[in-house]
Tab-separated table of C-alpha atoms and ligand atoms in Angstrom:
chain	number	residue	atom	x	y	z
A	1	MET	CA	-2.399	-37.087	30.858
A	2	SER	CA	-1.811	-40.402	32.941
A	3	LEU	CA	0.974	-40.591	35.168
A	4	ILE	CA	1.832	-44.318	34.631
A	5	ALA	CA	1.215	-46.265	31.439
A	6	PHE	CA	2.207	-49.983	31.073
A	7	ASP	CA	2.634	-50.471	27.213
A	8	HIS	CA	2.260	-54.271	26.642
A	9	ILE	CA	4.397	-55.113	29.785
A	10	SER	CA	4.724	-59.333	30.142
A	11	LYS	CA	6.400	-61.183	33.082
A	12	SER	CA	7.662	-64.526	32.997
A	13	TYR	CA	9.173	-66.890	35.536
A	14	GLY	CA	12.219	-69.073	34.250
A	15	GLY	CA	10.394	-68.894	30.581
A	16	LYS	CA	7.643	-70.981	32.373
A	17	VAL	CA	5.388	-69.307	34.464
A	18	THR	CA	3.721	-66.446	32.771
A	19	ALA	CA	2.565	-64.157	35.474
A	20	VAL	CA	1.654	-60.821	33.762
A	21	ALA	CA	0.661	-61.437	30.111
A	22	ASP	CA	0.750	-58.068	27.670
A	23	LEU	CA	-0.577	-55.668	30.027
A	24	GLN	CA	-2.474	-52.348	28.586
A	25	LEU	CA	-2.826	-49.918	31.832
A	26	SER	CA	-2.803	-46.051	32.253
A	27	ILE	CA	-3.113	-44.528	35.812
A	28	ASP	CA	-4.306	-41.066	35.534
A	29	ALA	CA	-2.541	-38.465	38.482
A	30	GLY	CA	-4.632	-38.345	41.709
A	31	GLU	CA	-6.691	-41.414	40.683
A	32	PHE	CA	-7.111	-44.473	43.308
A	33	MET	CA	-6.692	-47.478	41.421
A	34	THR	CA	-7.059	-51.061	42.657
A	35	PHE	CA	-5.647	-54.481	41.300
A	36	LEU	CA	-8.585	-56.707	42.646
A	37	GLY	CA	-7.930	-60.738	41.395
A	38	PRO	CA	-7.494	-63.888	43.599
A	39	SER	CA	-4.380	-65.616	44.509
A	40	GLY	CA	-1.990	-65.476	41.692
A	41	SER	CA	-3.418	-63.407	39.090
A	42	GLY	CA	-0.221	-61.116	39.067
A	43	LYS	CA	-1.367	-58.237	41.150
A	44	THR	CA	1.851	-58.336	43.113
A	45	THR	CA	3.872	-58.978	40.139
A	46	THR	CA	2.438	-56.082	38.664
A	47	LEU	CA	3.165	-53.517	40.987
A	48	MET	CA	6.480	-54.931	42.055
A	49	MET	CA	7.280	-54.228	38.184
A	50	LEU	CA	6.219	-50.800	39.010
A	51	ALA	CA	8.378	-50.116	41.784
A	52	GLY	CA	11.088	-51.619	40.466
A	53	PHE	CA	11.763	-55.041	42.622
A	54	GLU	CA	10.955	-56.927	39.172
A	55	LYS	CA	11.555	-56.778	35.552
A	56	PRO	CA	9.612	-57.019	32.808
A	57	THR	CA	10.092	-59.381	30.248
A	58	SER	CA	9.042	-57.271	27.961
A	59	GLY	CA	7.249	-53.846	27.328
A	60	SER	CA	7.751	-50.841	28.739
A	61	ILE	CA	6.391	-48.537	32.095
A	62	LEU	CA	6.466	-44.803	31.519
A	63	TYR	CA	5.989	-42.759	34.796
A	64	ASP	CA	5.183	-38.916	33.562
A	65	GLY	CA	6.175	-39.673	30.025
A	66	ARG	CA	9.257	-41.651	30.479
A	67	PRO	CA	10.445	-44.861	30.502
A	68	ILE	CA	11.301	-45.653	33.965
A	69	GLU	CA	12.721	-49.682	33.508
A	70	LYS	CA	16.386	-48.747	33.844
A	71	LEU	CA	15.641	-46.744	36.938
A	72	PRO	CA	16.193	-48.609	40.530
A	73	PRO	CA	13.579	-48.677	43.033
A	74	TRP	CA	15.333	-45.444	44.863
A	75	GLU	CA	15.099	-43.281	42.013
A	76	ARG	CA	11.659	-43.847	40.922
A	77	ASP	CA	10.376	-41.041	43.336
A	78	MET	CA	7.180	-44.038	45.209
A	79	GLY	CA	6.214	-44.650	48.516
A	80	VAL	CA	5.721	-48.527	49.204
A	81	VAL	CA	3.661	-50.229	51.855
A	82	PHE	CA	4.007	-54.253	51.824
A	83	GLN	CA	1.099	-56.678	53.652
A	84	SER	CA	3.768	-57.337	56.167
A	85	TYR	CA	4.635	-54.236	58.424
A	86	SER	CA	8.674	-53.892	57.256
A	87	LEU	CA	9.291	-51.402	59.743
A	88	PHE	CA	12.498	-51.561	61.302
A	89	PRO	CA	12.184	-52.742	64.865
A	90	HIS	CA	15.060	-51.100	66.511
A	91	MET	CA	14.439	-47.621	65.267
A	92	THR	CA	11.262	-45.423	67.457
A	93	VAL	CA	8.456	-44.112	64.843
A	94	ALA	CA	9.601	-41.149	64.529
A	95	GLN	CA	12.907	-42.761	63.335
A	96	ASN	CA	11.491	-45.161	60.755
A	97	VAL	CA	9.048	-42.092	59.407
A	98	ALA	CA	12.326	-40.149	58.839
A	99	PHE	CA	14.391	-43.149	57.513
A	100	PRO	CA	13.193	-42.279	53.380
A	101	LEU	CA	14.158	-38.354	54.223
A	102	GLU	CA	17.854	-39.206	55.621
A	103	MET	CA	18.330	-41.332	52.300
A	104	ARG	CA	17.746	-38.395	50.308
A	105	LYS	CA	20.153	-35.896	52.724
A	106	THR	CA	17.379	-34.070	53.598
A	107	GLY	CA	18.294	-31.453	56.403
A	108	ARG	CA	17.694	-31.772	60.448
A	109	GLU	CA	15.059	-29.342	60.171
A	110	GLU	CA	13.396	-30.553	57.021
A	111	ILE	CA	13.218	-34.077	59.059
A	112	ARG	CA	11.999	-32.799	61.757
A	113	ARG	CA	8.757	-31.320	60.322
A	114	ARG	CA	7.854	-33.161	57.654
A	115	VAL	CA	7.963	-36.429	59.939
A	116	SER	CA	5.730	-34.667	62.718
A	117	ALA	CA	3.333	-33.846	59.744
A	118	ALA	CA	3.019	-37.120	58.319
A	119	LEU	CA	2.327	-38.668	61.800
A	120	ASP	CA	-0.406	-35.915	62.146
A	121	LYS	CA	-1.391	-37.083	59.033
A	122	VAL	CA	-2.163	-41.044	60.233
A	123	ARG	CA	-3.300	-39.749	63.653
A	124	LEU	CA	-0.297	-41.190	65.460
A	125	PHE	CA	1.756	-38.063	66.664
A	126	HIS	CA	1.598	-39.023	70.083
A	127	HIS	CA	3.529	-42.438	69.751
A	128	ALA	CA	6.454	-40.685	67.798
A	129	ASP	CA	9.187	-41.972	70.352
A	130	ARG	CA	7.819	-45.830	70.333
A	131	ARG	CA	9.504	-48.432	69.233
A	132	PRO	CA	7.099	-50.792	66.612
A	133	MET	CA	6.956	-53.643	68.598
A	134	GLN	CA	5.292	-51.674	71.259
A	135	LEU	CA	2.193	-50.829	68.168
A	136	SER	CA	-0.891	-52.700	67.528
A	137	GLY	CA	-0.675	-54.031	63.646
A	138	GLY	CA	-3.023	-51.063	62.697
A	139	GLU	CA	-0.937	-48.606	64.278
A	140	GLN	CA	2.308	-50.110	62.738
A	141	GLN	CA	0.823	-49.890	59.630
A	142	ARG	CA	-0.293	-46.728	59.470
A	143	VAL	CA	3.370	-45.991	60.388
A	144	ALA	CA	4.431	-47.731	57.514
A	145	ILE	CA	2.118	-45.361	55.536
A	146	ALA	CA	3.120	-42.315	56.951
A	147	ARG	CA	6.685	-43.229	55.946
A	148	ALA	CA	5.497	-43.894	52.570
A	149	LEU	CA	4.510	-40.316	52.238
A	150	VAL	CA	6.626	-38.612	53.969
A	151	PHE	CA	8.977	-37.118	51.013
A	152	ASP	CA	5.863	-36.383	48.942
A	153	PRO	CA	6.079	-38.786	46.168
A	154	LYS	CA	3.613	-38.421	42.982
A	155	LEU	CA	2.662	-42.536	43.783
A	156	VAL	CA	1.964	-44.360	46.789
A	157	LEU	CA	1.933	-48.436	46.337
A	158	LEU	CA	0.302	-50.307	48.896
A	159	ASP	CA	0.185	-54.326	48.602
A	160	GLU	CA	-2.607	-55.947	50.894
A	161	PRO	CA	-1.750	-53.721	53.657
A	162	LEU	CA	-4.846	-54.299	55.597
A	163	SER	CA	-4.705	-57.885	55.415
A	164	ALA	CA	-3.494	-59.030	58.390
A	165	LEU	CA	-5.655	-56.801	60.501
A	166	ASP	CA	-8.711	-57.901	61.697
A	167	LYS	CA	-12.345	-56.820	60.026
A	168	ASN	CA	-13.064	-53.749	62.214
A	169	LEU	CA	-9.825	-52.653	62.262
A	170	ARG	CA	-9.882	-52.748	58.479
A	171	GLU	CA	-12.545	-51.103	57.526
A	172	GLU	CA	-11.387	-48.171	59.944
A	173	LEU	CA	-8.369	-48.040	58.453
A	174	GLN	CA	-9.758	-48.539	54.833
A	175	LEU	CA	-11.708	-45.020	55.553
A	176	GLU	CA	-8.425	-43.710	56.756
A	177	ILE	CA	-6.817	-44.405	53.354
A	178	ARG	CA	-9.233	-43.130	51.787
A	179	ARG	CA	-9.067	-39.819	53.392
A	180	LEU	CA	-5.805	-39.587	52.944
A	181	HIS	CA	-5.910	-40.376	49.480
A	182	ARG	CA	-8.852	-37.536	49.394
A	183	GLU	CA	-6.391	-34.819	51.496
A	184	VAL	CA	-2.908	-35.623	50.189
A	185	GLY	CA	-4.270	-35.621	46.837
A	186	VAL	CA	-1.328	-38.719	45.964
A	187	THR	CA	-1.978	-41.090	43.017
A	188	MET	CA	-2.547	-44.792	44.924
A	189	VAL	CA	-2.338	-47.846	43.399
A	190	PHE	CA	-3.301	-50.541	45.931
A	191	VAL	CA	-3.537	-54.594	45.866
A	192	THR	CA	-6.251	-56.391	47.409
A	193	HIS	CA	-7.973	-59.730	46.975
A	194	ASP	CA	-11.210	-58.494	49.052
A	195	GLN	CA	-14.078	-57.108	46.663
A	196	SER	CA	-15.337	-54.836	49.026
A	197	GLU	CA	-11.970	-53.109	50.545
A	198	ALA	CA	-11.793	-52.426	46.563
A	199	MET	CA	-15.253	-50.859	46.358
A	200	THR	CA	-14.641	-48.822	49.334
A	201	LEU	CA	-11.641	-47.158	47.798
A	202	SER	CA	-11.527	-46.744	44.377
A	203	ASP	CA	-11.653	-44.530	41.696
A	204	ARG	CA	-11.219	-47.366	39.550
A	205	ILE	CA	-10.747	-51.278	39.574
A	206	ALA	CA	-8.616	-53.405	37.471
A	207	VAL	CA	-9.639	-56.889	37.937
A	208	PHE	CA	-6.949	-59.381	37.361
A	209	ASN	CA	-7.454	-62.834	36.387
A	210	ARG	CA	-4.100	-65.182	35.110
A	211	GLY	CA	-1.776	-62.758	34.116
A	212	ARG	CA	-4.488	-60.053	32.345
A	213	ILE	CA	-7.178	-57.750	32.999
A	214	GLU	CA	-10.642	-59.146	32.618
A	215	GLN	CA	-12.175	-55.827	33.141
A	216	LEU	CA	-11.358	-51.964	34.238
A	217	GLY	CA	-13.594	-49.197	35.546
A	218	PRO	CA	-15.290	-47.593	38.205
A	219	PRO	CA	-16.318	-50.168	41.130
A	220	GLU	CA	-20.203	-49.373	40.311
A	221	GLN	CA	-20.009	-50.340	36.563
A	222	LEU	CA	-18.134	-53.306	37.131
A	223	TYR	CA	-21.176	-53.955	39.778
A	224	ASP	CA	-23.896	-53.153	37.368
A	225	SER	CA	-22.860	-54.290	34.016
A	226	PRO	CA	-19.615	-56.978	34.687
A	227	ALA	CA	-17.852	-57.619	31.445
A	228	ASN	CA	-18.281	-61.606	31.748
A	229	ALA	CA	-18.754	-64.655	34.193
A	230	PHE	CA	-15.754	-64.328	36.203
A	231	VAL	CA	-15.862	-60.650	36.938
A	232	ALA	CA	-20.122	-60.784	38.074
A	233	GLY	CA	-18.595	-63.935	40.710
A	234	PHE	CA	-15.669	-62.229	41.490
A	235	ILE	CA	-17.520	-59.114	42.394
A	236	GLY	CA	-20.404	-58.781	44.731
A	237	ASP	CA	-22.799	-61.839	45.162
A	238	ASN	CA	-24.417	-63.384	42.295
A	239	ASN	CA	-26.735	-66.132	41.287
A	240	ARG	CA	-26.198	-68.106	38.377
A	241	VAL	CA	-28.097	-70.514	35.752
A	242	SER	CA	-26.585	-72.069	32.761
A	243	GLY	CA	-27.997	-72.696	29.301
A	244	THR	CA	-28.412	-71.734	26.302
A	245	VAL	CA	-28.808	-68.594	24.604
A	246	VAL	CA	-32.280	-69.305	22.133
A	247	SER	CA	-32.863	-65.638	20.921
A	248	VAL	CA	-30.727	-62.782	20.947
A	249	ASP	CA	-32.304	-59.135	20.238
A	250	GLY	CA	-29.670	-56.320	20.580
A	251	ALA	CA	-28.620	-56.119	24.004
A	252	GLU	CA	-31.114	-58.530	25.254
A	253	ALA	CA	-31.033	-62.186	24.786
A	254	THR	CA	-32.935	-65.388	26.101
A	255	LEU	CA	-31.714	-68.274	27.702
A	256	LYS	CA	-33.024	-71.501	28.342
A	257	ALA	CA	-32.163	-73.403	31.143
A	258	GLY	CA	-34.035	-76.609	31.859
A	259	ASP	CA	-38.054	-75.983	30.670
A	260	ARG	CA	-37.306	-72.063	32.010
A	261	MET	CA	-36.741	-69.146	29.664
A	262	PHE	CA	-34.892	-66.409	31.103
A	263	ARG	CA	-34.589	-62.834	29.361
A	264	GLY	CA	-31.604	-60.609	30.699
A	265	ARG	CA	-29.200	-57.887	29.349
A	266	MET	CA	-26.374	-58.816	27.123
A	267	HIS	CA	-23.127	-57.345	25.631
A	268	PRO	CA	-23.968	-56.731	22.273
A	269	GLY	CA	-22.193	-59.800	19.934
A	270	GLN	CA	-21.265	-61.479	22.819
A	271	PHE	CA	-23.433	-64.664	21.983
A	272	ALA	CA	-24.982	-65.867	19.287
A	273	VAL	CA	-27.945	-68.075	19.578
A	274	GLY	CA	-27.214	-71.756	20.018
A	275	ALA	CA	-23.893	-70.738	22.363
A	276	GLU	CA	-23.745	-71.852	26.033
A	277	ALA	CA	-24.032	-69.588	28.516
A	278	GLY	CA	-24.830	-68.705	32.168
A	279	LEU	CA	-27.789	-66.051	33.646
A	280	SER	CA	-26.389	-63.893	36.355
A	281	VAL	CA	-28.337	-61.847	38.820
A	282	ARG	CA	-27.545	-60.032	42.270
A	283	PRO	CA	-28.966	-61.118	45.822
A	284	GLU	CA	-30.939	-57.973	45.571
A	285	ALA	CA	-32.778	-57.880	42.465
A	286	VAL	CA	-34.312	-61.095	42.607
A	287	ARG	CA	-38.154	-60.384	44.361
A	288	LEU	CA	-39.827	-62.471	46.329
A	289	ASP	CA	-43.588	-62.866	46.141
A	290	GLN	CA	-45.965	-65.861	47.274
A	291	SER	CA	-49.088	-63.879	45.737
A	292	PRO	CA	-48.050	-62.665	42.554
A	293	THR	CA	-50.589	-60.164	40.973
A	294	ASP	CA	-48.419	-59.446	37.963
A	295	THR	CA	-46.786	-61.379	35.576
A	296	PRO	CA	-43.281	-59.956	35.144
A	297	ALA	CA	-40.789	-62.122	33.198
A	298	ASN	CA	-38.181	-64.356	34.861
A	299	ARG	CA	-41.088	-65.596	37.017
A	300	LEU	CA	-40.319	-68.871	38.249
A	301	THR	CA	-41.136	-71.101	41.547
A	302	ALA	CA	-38.560	-72.104	44.117
A	303	CYS	CA	-38.308	-74.491	47.340
A	304	VAL	CA	-37.005	-72.634	50.475
A	305	ILE	CA	-33.684	-73.878	51.835
A	306	ASP	CA	-32.685	-71.918	54.656
A	307	ILE	CA	-33.549	-68.164	56.319
A	308	ILE	CA	-30.675	-66.846	57.731
A	309	HIS	CA	-30.958	-63.546	59.844
A	310	GLN	CA	-27.926	-61.195	59.454
A	311	GLY	CA	-29.221	-58.357	61.208
A	312	ASP	CA	-29.963	-55.785	58.968
A	313	HIS	CA	-31.252	-58.255	56.133
A	314	PHE	CA	-32.468	-61.869	56.109
A	315	ARG	CA	-30.699	-63.939	53.633
A	316	ILE	CA	-32.627	-66.570	52.333
A	317	LEU	CA	-31.573	-69.422	50.277
A	318	VAL	CA	-33.777	-71.115	47.788
A	319	ARG	CA	-33.889	-73.696	44.782
A	320	PRO	CA	-35.491	-72.670	42.093
A	321	ASP	CA	-37.079	-74.820	40.162
A	322	LEU	CA	-36.090	-75.097	36.660
A	323	GLY	CA	-38.181	-78.510	35.296
A	324	GLY	CA	-35.610	-80.689	36.129
A	325	ALA	CA	-32.212	-79.238	35.327
A	326	GLU	CA	-30.002	-78.899	38.606
A	327	THR	CA	-28.751	-75.500	39.602
A	328	ALA	CA	-26.920	-74.225	42.585
A	329	PRO	CA	-29.040	-72.697	45.102
A	330	TRP	CA	-29.677	-68.776	44.864
A	331	MET	CA	-29.347	-66.137	47.697
A	332	ILE	CA	-32.027	-63.537	47.970
A	333	LYS	CA	-31.260	-60.507	49.948
A	334	LEU	CA	-33.981	-58.945	51.935
A	335	GLN	CA	-34.768	-56.241	53.844
A	336	PRO	CA	-36.762	-57.247	57.499
A	337	MET	CA	-39.444	-54.822	56.373
A	338	GLN	CA	-39.830	-57.362	53.121
A	339	LYS	CA	-39.804	-60.548	54.632
A	340	PRO	CA	-43.127	-62.099	54.394
A	341	GLU	CA	-44.181	-63.445	57.563
A	342	ALA	CA	-45.255	-66.751	56.268
A	343	LEU	CA	-42.127	-67.535	55.097
A	344	THR	CA	-40.731	-71.181	56.275
A	345	VAL	CA	-38.124	-73.105	55.109
A	346	GLY	CA	-39.544	-76.255	53.349
A	347	GLY	CA	-42.035	-73.967	51.907
A	348	THR	CA	-42.560	-73.098	48.390
A	349	VAL	CA	-42.204	-69.227	46.779
A	350	THR	CA	-42.738	-67.696	43.792
A	351	ILE	CA	-39.329	-65.494	42.820
A	352	GLY	CA	-38.797	-63.612	39.812
A	353	PHE	CA	-36.695	-60.465	38.668
A	354	ARG	CA	-36.633	-57.522	35.869
A	355	PRO	CA	-34.868	-58.652	32.707
A	356	GLU	CA	-32.644	-55.627	32.785
A	357	ALA	CA	-31.383	-56.943	36.398
A	358	ALA	CA	-30.085	-59.728	34.650
A	359	TRP	CA	-26.651	-60.570	32.577
A	360	ILE	CA	-26.452	-63.462	30.201
A	361	LEU	CA	-22.867	-63.709	30.380
B	1	ATP	N1	9.630	-65.011	42.233
B	1	ATP	C1	8.670	-66.110	41.236
B	1	ATP	N2	9.334	-67.378	40.613
B	1	ATP	C2	8.338	-68.110	40.143
B	1	ATP	N3	7.125	-67.682	40.035
B	1	ATP	C3	6.794	-67.054	40.658
B	1	ATP	C4	7.569	-65.767	41.021
B	1	ATP	N4	6.528	-64.562	41.638
B	1	ATP	C5	5.478	-65.147	41.094
B	1	ATP	N5	5.216	-66.034	40.824
B	1	ATP	C6	4.310	-66.494	40.189
B	1	ATP	O1	3.653	-65.662	39.454
B	1	ATP	C7	2.492	-65.788	39.408
B	1	ATP	C8	1.566	-64.269	39.695
B	1	ATP	O2	2.278	-64.306	41.212
B	1	ATP	P1	1.770	-62.601	42.284
B	1	ATP	O3	2.820	-62.939	43.359
B	1	ATP	O4	1.596	-61.864	40.967
B	1	ATP	O5	0.001	-63.150	42.443
B	1	ATP	P2	-0.964	-62.147	43.293
B	1	ATP	O6	-2.093	-61.722	42.449
B	1	ATP	O7	-0.086	-61.469	43.535
B	1	ATP	O8	-1.502	-63.160	44.299
B	1	ATP	P3	-1.391	-63.242	46.119
B	1	ATP	O9	-3.240	-62.789	46.258
B	1	ATP	O10	-1.401	-64.632	46.561
B	1	ATP	O11	-0.421	-62.472	46.588
B	1	ATP	C9	1.909	-67.080	40.137
B	1	ATP	O12	1.368	-67.832	39.798
B	1	ATP	C10	3.412	-66.957	41.012
B	1	ATP	O13	3.382	-68.576	41.845
B	2	MG	MG1	0.323	-60.669	46.025
């Protein structure tokens, strides 16, 4: 059974701004669920309604099968971690972590035991007597996570907890949160606008856009089978051409862009012949072949605009030749071994991709 169910939840501010619109979403016990989306898409509002800091305008939220709209935040059995560290500056690390237990009138000895266990979990036992000011940003967030876990809640909510940290530290803490989720087995709901963070952490991702969920599914499903152009553009890199659908057969379709024809997968029924649509293909799915001997579909010529060395791979920027029609440059990712010696900026190359690797969206 699901631990949480949002049932037709909407939230508007002052009757004007609709922050969340008719949300339907279930979260399973033990799951790592991420709300991913651009700024202003309703992620925080949704999380705050779950935590009890915001009231839904309509709809209901079930927690373990019971409606919780009327429960104040402190009666909801949820740990919360915010973006800013929100630790009490005048208290030590141990006192900060003990706070939720003090509020719950837990006994002295039990508090001591649980605080040590929680600090152990985030590997900060040796800093128990420091004050927040004496810790790095990453350490402060680990204290906040320990504080959210210390009373053994069923659910932990995290709103962009890593966004103030630099890239290396952020990636290190992502792995730490992944490990904690696995070890503790607690249900986590995590908010981010960083798609790679969402991919790293989540069992399932809900992609938010303008107060609605565009797609809900495991990371690999969102990447390999995006529901629409918004999701394809938001998760992973994505090359695109716009055109007109000229033929449809079941789960494949043909798109005409300029004087070129492209074949790709299509969600059955999404477009009819004559519809305006776009073709999306991932950079790693585009092959670059200067002397083609085979004749795959979706083959075209392109002009090389730039060659960027990224260490572990090359990014080749090309402008596809659509016979007059304009398109933004495409990016192709190549392993160093795949990069032809003769590739030069200003040169012409043949590029191609399999229809199964492209989507008409
Ligand atoms: N207290 C408020 N009063 C009026 N409008 C609000 C309020 N809080 C949020 N909004 C609006 O609701 C919408 C959703 O906001 P929300 O904070 O949920 O977005 P978000 O997805 O968390 O964005 P971000 O990534 O920037 O944190 C936005 O248009 C925002 O301006
Ligand atoms: Mg937010």
